Amino acid sequence: MEKQYSLNEIKSCPVEYILNINDTLNVLSGKWRLPIIGSVLYGKKRFTDIQRNIPKISPRMLSKELKELELNGVLVRKIHHTIPVLVEYELSESGKLITEVLDKMIEWGIQHRKAVLQKS
Amino acid sequence: MEKQYSLNEIKSCPVEYILNINDTLNVLSGKWRLPIIGSVLYGKKRFTDIQRNIPKISPRMLSKELKELELNGVLVRKIHHTIPVLVEYELSESGKLITEVLDKMIEWGIQHRKAVLQKS
DNA sequence: TATAGCACTATACTAAAGTATAGTAAATTG
DNA sequence: CAATTTACTATACTTTAGTATAGTGCTATA
């Protein structure tokens, strides 16, 4: 078993600090991750639904990003073995919590924009 | 004058929501941004100090990233017109607040790691 | 006078991320 | 029975991000 660190211990430990931030950044960075998460934020969606929500995404990119987000444990892919097959994507429990990070980002974004405007 | 939105209004408005998140993500993403911010987090540093903190960064990358972070208003570049010139980099007031976002990222990273481990 | 430190810049390159376009296989609709 | 929908995959390409290596102009030190 690996040692479990408390939040405070990790904050004072650069290596674990960086690992966790990178995990989170990996989920959010790239051109399409945020739009995809936004699309499934308020309920499960099908491939083409997401495609319609994000008009400029190619099916190749959508497929690729959905796969990675599923692999990361952020999205859950549900296959209904009906005829024809129906595939639905939704946020995992953990995926839903990413909104807390997003909210902090909005907060920082707003204050930063204000700060930058005041200087110029 | 542009209309100012409250945090709650922006949360319910996808466009402003996304803009602010992207601003924040732009400050944090890329291979070297986080290490650089980490290096100046506890006080101002000189070019070569940062380089020593991040052994694998090339001067080209460090110079490029420092410039962009300064342009974004996250870092402040201070030139001391001594002979020879001395240049110091430090986080702006707004830049210091990015730690709040980082803390949330650590929190999410830790809980996500646990969640993923429990499933496997 | 030679060597090293500081704060970079320039040029050329490779690797990763993203785009464009077409195609597949099964079923459904007119 | 031809066209459309769903959920993708394949191939080739371009763009962006990052690397490698060398060099600049200044000063300080041995």
Short mmCIF file of C-alpha atoms (C1' of nucleotides) in Angstrom, two decimals:
data_model
loop_
_atom_site.label_atom_id
_atom_site.label_comp_id
_atom_site.label_asym_id
_atom_site.label_seq_id
_atom_site.Cartn_x
_atom_site.Cartn_y
_atom_site.Cartn_z
CA MET A 1 0.00 0.00 0.00
CA GLU A 2 1.12 3.51 -0.80
CA LYS A 3 1.21 6.06 1.96
CA GLN A 4 -1.85 8.32 1.88
CA TYR A 5 -1.15 12.01 2.29
CA SER A 6 -3.49 14.57 3.79
CA LEU A 7 -4.20 17.72 1.77
CA ASN A 8 -1.86 19.78 3.95
CA GLU A 9 0.98 17.31 3.68
CA ILE A 10 0.68 17.30 -0.10
CA LYS A 11 0.65 21.10 -0.27
CA SER A 12 4.00 21.15 1.43
CA CYS A 13 5.31 18.37 -0.81
CA PRO A 14 6.09 19.71 -4.29
CA VAL A 15 6.12 16.35 -6.08
CA GLU A 16 2.63 15.18 -5.03
CA TYR A 17 1.40 18.74 -5.47
CA ILE A 18 2.46 18.82 -9.09
CA LEU A 19 1.18 15.30 -9.85
CA ASN A 20 -2.33 16.13 -8.74
CA ILE A 21 -2.43 19.45 -10.54
CA ASN A 22 -1.22 17.76 -13.71
CA ASP A 23 -3.93 15.11 -13.43
CA THR A 24 -6.52 17.86 -13.24
CA LEU A 25 -4.95 19.88 -16.03
CA ASN A 26 -4.88 16.82 -18.28
CA VAL A 27 -8.61 16.47 -17.93
CA LEU A 28 -9.22 20.10 -18.85
CA SER A 29 -6.65 21.04 -21.43
CA GLY A 30 -6.86 20.71 -25.16
CA LYS A 31 -9.23 22.43 -27.53
CA TRP A 32 -12.26 20.16 -27.06
CA ARG A 33 -12.25 18.83 -23.48
CA LEU A 34 -14.05 21.78 -21.95
CA PRO A 35 -16.79 21.95 -24.62
CA ILE A 36 -17.34 18.19 -24.26
CA ILE A 37 -17.57 18.35 -20.48
CA GLY A 38 -19.91 21.33 -20.87
CA SER A 39 -22.10 19.35 -23.20
CA VAL A 40 -22.61 16.42 -20.80
CA LEU A 41 -22.69 18.58 -17.67
CA TYR A 42 -26.47 18.63 -17.41
CA GLY A 43 -27.20 15.01 -18.34
CA LYS A 44 -26.17 12.12 -20.54
CA LYS A 45 -25.78 12.66 -24.23
CA ARG A 46 -25.27 10.63 -27.38
CA PHE A 47 -22.40 11.00 -29.82
CA THR A 48 -24.38 13.01 -32.34
CA ASP A 49 -25.98 15.16 -29.63
CA ILE A 50 -22.54 16.25 -28.47
CA GLN A 51 -21.53 16.80 -32.08
CA ARG A 52 -24.52 19.09 -32.54
CA ASN A 53 -23.59 21.00 -29.37
CA ILE A 54 -20.07 21.55 -30.67
CA PRO A 55 -20.61 22.28 -34.37
CA LYS A 56 -16.95 22.56 -35.37
CA ILE A 57 -15.67 19.32 -33.87
CA SER A 58 -14.84 16.49 -36.29
CA PRO A 59 -16.03 12.96 -35.45
CA ARG A 60 -12.39 11.88 -35.24
CA MET A 61 -11.66 14.41 -32.51
CA LEU A 62 -14.90 13.73 -30.65
CA SER A 63 -14.26 9.99 -30.69
CA LYS A 64 -10.65 10.45 -29.58
CA GLU A 65 -11.48 12.83 -26.74
CA LEU A 66 -14.43 10.78 -25.49
CA LYS A 67 -12.16 7.74 -25.33
CA GLU A 68 -9.52 9.59 -23.34
CA LEU A 69 -12.01 11.13 -20.96
CA GLU A 70 -13.51 7.66 -20.39
CA LEU A 71 -10.05 6.23 -19.80
CA ASN A 72 -9.33 9.03 -17.31
CA GLY A 73 -12.47 8.08 -15.40
CA VAL A 74 -14.17 11.39 -16.04
CA LEU A 75 -16.81 10.11 -18.45
CA VAL A 76 -18.85 6.92 -18.39
CA ARG A 77 -19.84 5.27 -21.67
CA LYS A 78 -23.08 3.33 -21.54
CA ILE A 79 -23.97 0.95 -24.34
CA HIS A 80 -27.59 -0.08 -24.68
CA HIS A 81 -27.68 -3.35 -26.62
CA THR A 82 -30.77 -2.43 -28.49
CA ILE A 83 -31.09 -2.63 -32.26
CA PRO A 84 -29.55 -0.41 -33.38
CA VAL A 85 -27.07 0.08 -30.54
CA LEU A 86 -27.46 3.24 -28.53
CA VAL A 87 -24.42 4.78 -26.85
CA GLU A 88 -24.66 7.38 -24.13
CA TYR A 89 -21.97 9.40 -22.40
CA GLU A 90 -22.23 10.98 -18.97
CA LEU A 91 -19.96 12.40 -16.29
CA SER A 92 -18.76 10.02 -13.59
CA GLU A 93 -19.38 11.02 -9.97
CA SER A 94 -15.82 12.25 -9.86
CA GLY A 95 -16.27 14.00 -13.20
CA LYS A 96 -19.18 15.99 -11.84
CA LEU A 97 -16.97 17.38 -9.09
CA ILE A 98 -14.71 19.03 -11.66
CA THR A 99 -17.23 21.89 -11.60
CA GLU A 100 -15.69 22.94 -8.32
CA VAL A 101 -12.41 23.51 -10.09
CA LEU A 102 -14.17 25.25 -12.96
CA ASP A 103 -15.95 27.59 -10.53
CA LYS A 104 -12.61 28.60 -9.02
CA MET A 105 -11.29 29.20 -12.51
CA ILE A 106 -14.20 31.47 -13.34
CA GLU A 107 -13.62 33.36 -10.11
CA TRP A 108 -9.93 33.81 -10.84
CA GLY A 109 -10.65 34.69 -14.47
CA ILE A 110 -13.05 37.45 -13.45
CA GLN A 111 -10.76 38.96 -10.84
CA HIS A 112 -7.76 38.71 -13.14
CA ARG A 113 -9.57 40.44 -15.98
CA LYS A 114 -10.48 43.27 -13.61
CA ALA A 115 -6.92 43.51 -12.30
CA VAL A 116 -5.48 43.67 -15.80
CA LEU A 117 -7.98 46.30 -16.95
CA GLN A 118 -7.19 48.55 -14.00
CA LYS A 119 -3.50 48.58 -14.80
CA SER A 120 -3.93 49.68 -18.43
CA MET B 1 -18.70 50.49 -20.71
CA GLU B 2 -19.30 46.78 -20.83
CA LYS B 3 -21.90 45.30 -18.57
CA GLN B 4 -20.36 43.75 -15.47
CA TYR B 5 -21.70 40.33 -14.53
CA SER B 6 -21.88 38.90 -11.02
CA LEU B 7 -20.38 35.45 -10.47
CA ASN B 8 -23.82 33.84 -10.44
CA GLU B 9 -24.92 35.48 -13.65
CA ILE B 10 -21.78 34.31 -15.40
CA LYS B 11 -22.23 30.74 -14.20
CA SER B 12 -25.58 30.64 -15.93
CA CYS B 13 -24.13 32.25 -19.06
CA PRO B 14 -22.09 29.72 -21.05
CA VAL B 15 -20.13 32.23 -23.14
CA GLU B 16 -18.68 34.28 -20.26
CA TYR B 17 -18.22 31.06 -18.31
CA ILE B 18 -16.04 29.56 -21.01
CA LEU B 19 -14.06 32.76 -21.59
CA ASN B 20 -12.99 33.01 -17.98
CA ILE B 21 -12.09 29.34 -17.73
CA ASN B 22 -10.03 29.60 -20.89
CA ASP B 23 -8.18 32.63 -19.52
CA THR B 24 -7.26 30.60 -16.46
CA LEU B 25 -6.35 27.50 -18.44
CA ASN B 26 -4.10 29.55 -20.73
CA VAL B 27 -2.08 30.65 -17.74
CA LEU B 28 -1.61 27.09 -16.51
CA SER B 29 -1.28 24.90 -19.54
CA GLY B 30 1.83 23.96 -21.43
CA LYS B 31 4.83 22.02 -20.23
CA TRP B 32 6.63 24.83 -18.38
CA ARG B 33 4.04 27.25 -16.98
CA LEU B 34 3.40 25.36 -13.78
CA PRO B 35 7.10 24.80 -12.96
CA ILE B 36 7.79 28.49 -13.62
CA ILE B 37 4.92 29.65 -11.42
CA GLY B 38 6.10 27.19 -8.78
CA SER B 39 9.59 28.63 -8.95
CA VAL B 40 8.51 32.23 -8.30
CA LEU B 41 5.73 31.32 -5.87
CA TYR B 42 7.78 32.04 -2.76
CA GLY B 43 9.53 35.20 -3.89
CA LYS B 44 11.16 36.92 -6.81
CA LYS B 45 13.72 35.13 -8.88
CA ARG B 46 16.24 35.85 -11.59
CA PHE B 47 16.41 34.19 -14.98
CA THR B 48 19.22 31.85 -14.06
CA ASP B 49 17.65 31.04 -10.68
CA ILE B 50 14.53 29.80 -12.41
CA GLN B 51 16.66 27.90 -14.88
CA ARG B 52 18.42 26.18 -12.01
CA ASN B 53 15.05 25.30 -10.42
CA ILE B 54 13.88 23.71 -13.68
CA PRO B 55 16.99 21.93 -14.92
CA LYS B 56 15.53 20.65 -18.21
CA ILE B 57 14.17 23.94 -19.55
CA SER B 58 16.05 25.61 -22.39
CA PRO B 59 16.71 29.35 -22.22
CA ARG B 60 14.57 29.79 -25.34
CA MET B 61 11.54 28.24 -23.64
CA LEU B 62 12.11 30.04 -20.37
CA SER B 63 12.42 33.38 -22.14
CA LYS B 64 9.33 32.69 -24.26
CA GLU B 65 7.18 31.59 -21.34
CA LEU B 66 8.31 34.41 -19.06
CA LYS B 67 7.35 36.88 -21.78
CA GLU B 68 3.88 35.39 -22.20
CA LEU B 69 3.24 35.19 -18.48
CA GLU B 70 4.26 38.84 -18.20
CA LEU B 71 2.00 39.77 -21.09
CA ASN B 72 -0.86 37.89 -19.41
CA GLY B 73 -0.34 39.96 -16.27
CA VAL B 74 0.63 36.97 -14.16
CA LEU B 75 4.30 37.83 -13.78
CA VAL B 76 6.00 41.16 -13.24
CA ARG B 77 9.44 41.77 -14.72
CA LYS B 78 11.62 44.17 -12.78
CA ILE B 79 14.73 45.61 -14.34
CA HIS B 80 17.36 47.09 -12.05
CA HIS B 81 19.47 49.46 -14.12
CA THR B 82 22.62 48.56 -12.34
CA ILE B 83 25.78 47.55 -14.13
CA PRO B 84 25.40 44.82 -15.16
CA VAL B 85 21.60 44.87 -15.42
CA LEU B 86 19.72 42.72 -12.98
CA VAL B 87 16.34 41.30 -13.97
CA GLU B 88 13.87 39.84 -11.49
CA TYR B 89 10.58 38.08 -12.02
CA GLU B 90 7.77 37.81 -9.50
CA LEU B 91 4.08 36.99 -9.42
CA SER B 92 1.67 39.89 -9.75
CA GLU B 93 -0.98 40.32 -7.04
CA SER B 94 -3.39 38.57 -9.34
CA GLY B 95 -0.82 35.90 -10.15
CA LYS B 96 -0.47 35.05 -6.47
CA LEU B 97 -4.18 34.29 -6.29
CA ILE B 98 -3.80 31.50 -8.84
CA THR B 99 -2.83 29.31 -5.87
CA GLU B 100 -6.52 29.18 -5.00
CA VAL B 101 -7.19 27.48 -8.31
CA LEU B 102 -4.19 25.20 -7.83
CA ASP B 103 -5.44 24.18 -4.39
CA LYS B 104 -8.80 23.18 -5.84
CA MET B 105 -6.95 21.21 -8.50
CA ILE B 106 -4.97 19.34 -5.88
CA GLU B 107 -8.19 18.60 -4.00
CA TRP B 108 -9.90 17.28 -7.13
CA GLY B 109 -6.80 15.35 -8.16
CA ILE B 110 -6.64 13.57 -4.81
CA GLN B 111 -10.32 12.66 -4.73
CA HIS B 112 -10.27 11.59 -8.36
CA ARG B 113 -7.28 9.34 -7.84
CA LYS B 114 -9.09 7.69 -4.93
CA ALA B 115 -12.28 7.30 -6.96
CA VAL B 116 -10.43 5.71 -9.86
CA LEU B 117 -8.50 3.32 -7.59
CA GLN B 118 -11.68 2.11 -5.90
CA LYS B 119 -13.28 1.18 -9.22
CA SER B 120 -10.38 -1.00 -10.40
"C1'" DT C 1 44.23 38.17 -21.19
"C1'" DA C 2 41.21 34.09 -20.60
"C1'" DT C 3 37.36 32.30 -18.57
"C1'" DA C 4 33.00 32.46 -16.58
"C1'" DG C 5 28.40 34.48 -15.37
"C1'" DC C 6 24.16 36.93 -16.67
"C1'" DA C 7 20.15 37.46 -19.59
"C1'" DC C 8 18.97 36.38 -23.12
"C1'" DT C 9 18.23 35.70 -29.06
"C1'" DA C 10 18.54 33.08 -33.57
"C1'" DT C 11 18.09 29.23 -36.46
"C1'" DA C 12 16.79 24.80 -37.50
"C1'" DC C 13 14.65 20.96 -36.26
"C1'" DT C 14 11.19 17.13 -34.22
"C1'" DA C 15 6.99 15.80 -31.91
"C1'" DA C 16 2.35 16.43 -30.52
"C1'" DA C 17 -2.13 18.24 -31.36
"C1'" DG C 18 -5.62 19.17 -34.40
"C1'" DT C 19 -7.95 19.33 -39.33
"C1'" DA C 20 -9.95 17.65 -43.69
"C1'" DT C 21 -12.03 14.32 -46.09
"C1'" DA C 22 -13.72 10.00 -47.05
"C1'" DG C 23 -15.52 5.67 -45.78
"C1'" DT C 24 -17.83 1.73 -42.90
"C1'" DA C 25 -21.73 -1.15 -41.14
"C1'" DA C 26 -26.02 -1.62 -39.47
"C1'" DA C 27 -30.83 0.04 -39.32
"C1'" DT C 28 -34.68 3.23 -40.43
"C1'" DT C 29 -37.59 6.08 -43.28
"C1'" DG C 30 -39.98 7.68 -47.50
"C1'" DC D 1 -34.80 0.41 -52.98
"C1'" DA D 2 -32.42 4.87 -52.46
"C1'" DA D 3 -31.42 8.13 -49.02
"C1'" DT D 4 -30.59 9.15 -44.24
"C1'" DT D 5 -29.20 8.33 -39.38
"C1'" DT D 6 -26.04 6.59 -35.84
"C1'" DA D 7 -21.59 5.84 -34.17
"C1'" DC D 8 -17.88 5.78 -35.43
"C1'" DT D 9 -12.64 4.57 -38.13
"C1'" DA D 10 -8.78 5.47 -41.58
"C1'" DT D 11 -5.55 8.15 -44.02
"C1'" DA D 12 -3.18 12.12 -45.02
"C1'" DC D 13 -2.17 16.49 -43.96
"C1'" DT D 14 -1.20 21.17 -41.40
"C1'" DT D 15 -0.36 23.80 -37.34
"C1'" DT D 16 1.35 24.50 -32.85
"C1'" DA D 17 4.38 23.30 -29.15
"C1'" DG D 18 8.65 22.09 -27.68
"C1'" DT D 19 13.91 20.73 -28.44
"C1'" DA D 20 18.81 21.24 -29.68
"C1'" DT D 21 22.53 23.93 -30.40
"C1'" DA D 22 25.03 27.93 -31.08
"C1'" DG D 23 25.87 32.68 -30.41
"C1'" DT D 24 25.50 37.82 -28.53
"C1'" DG D 25 26.92 41.81 -25.55
"C1'" DC D 26 27.98 43.00 -21.31
"C1'" DT D 27 30.84 42.61 -16.86
"C1'" DA D 28 33.49 40.46 -13.17
"C1'" DT D 29 37.11 37.66 -11.58
"C1'" DA D 30 41.69 34.88 -11.70
#
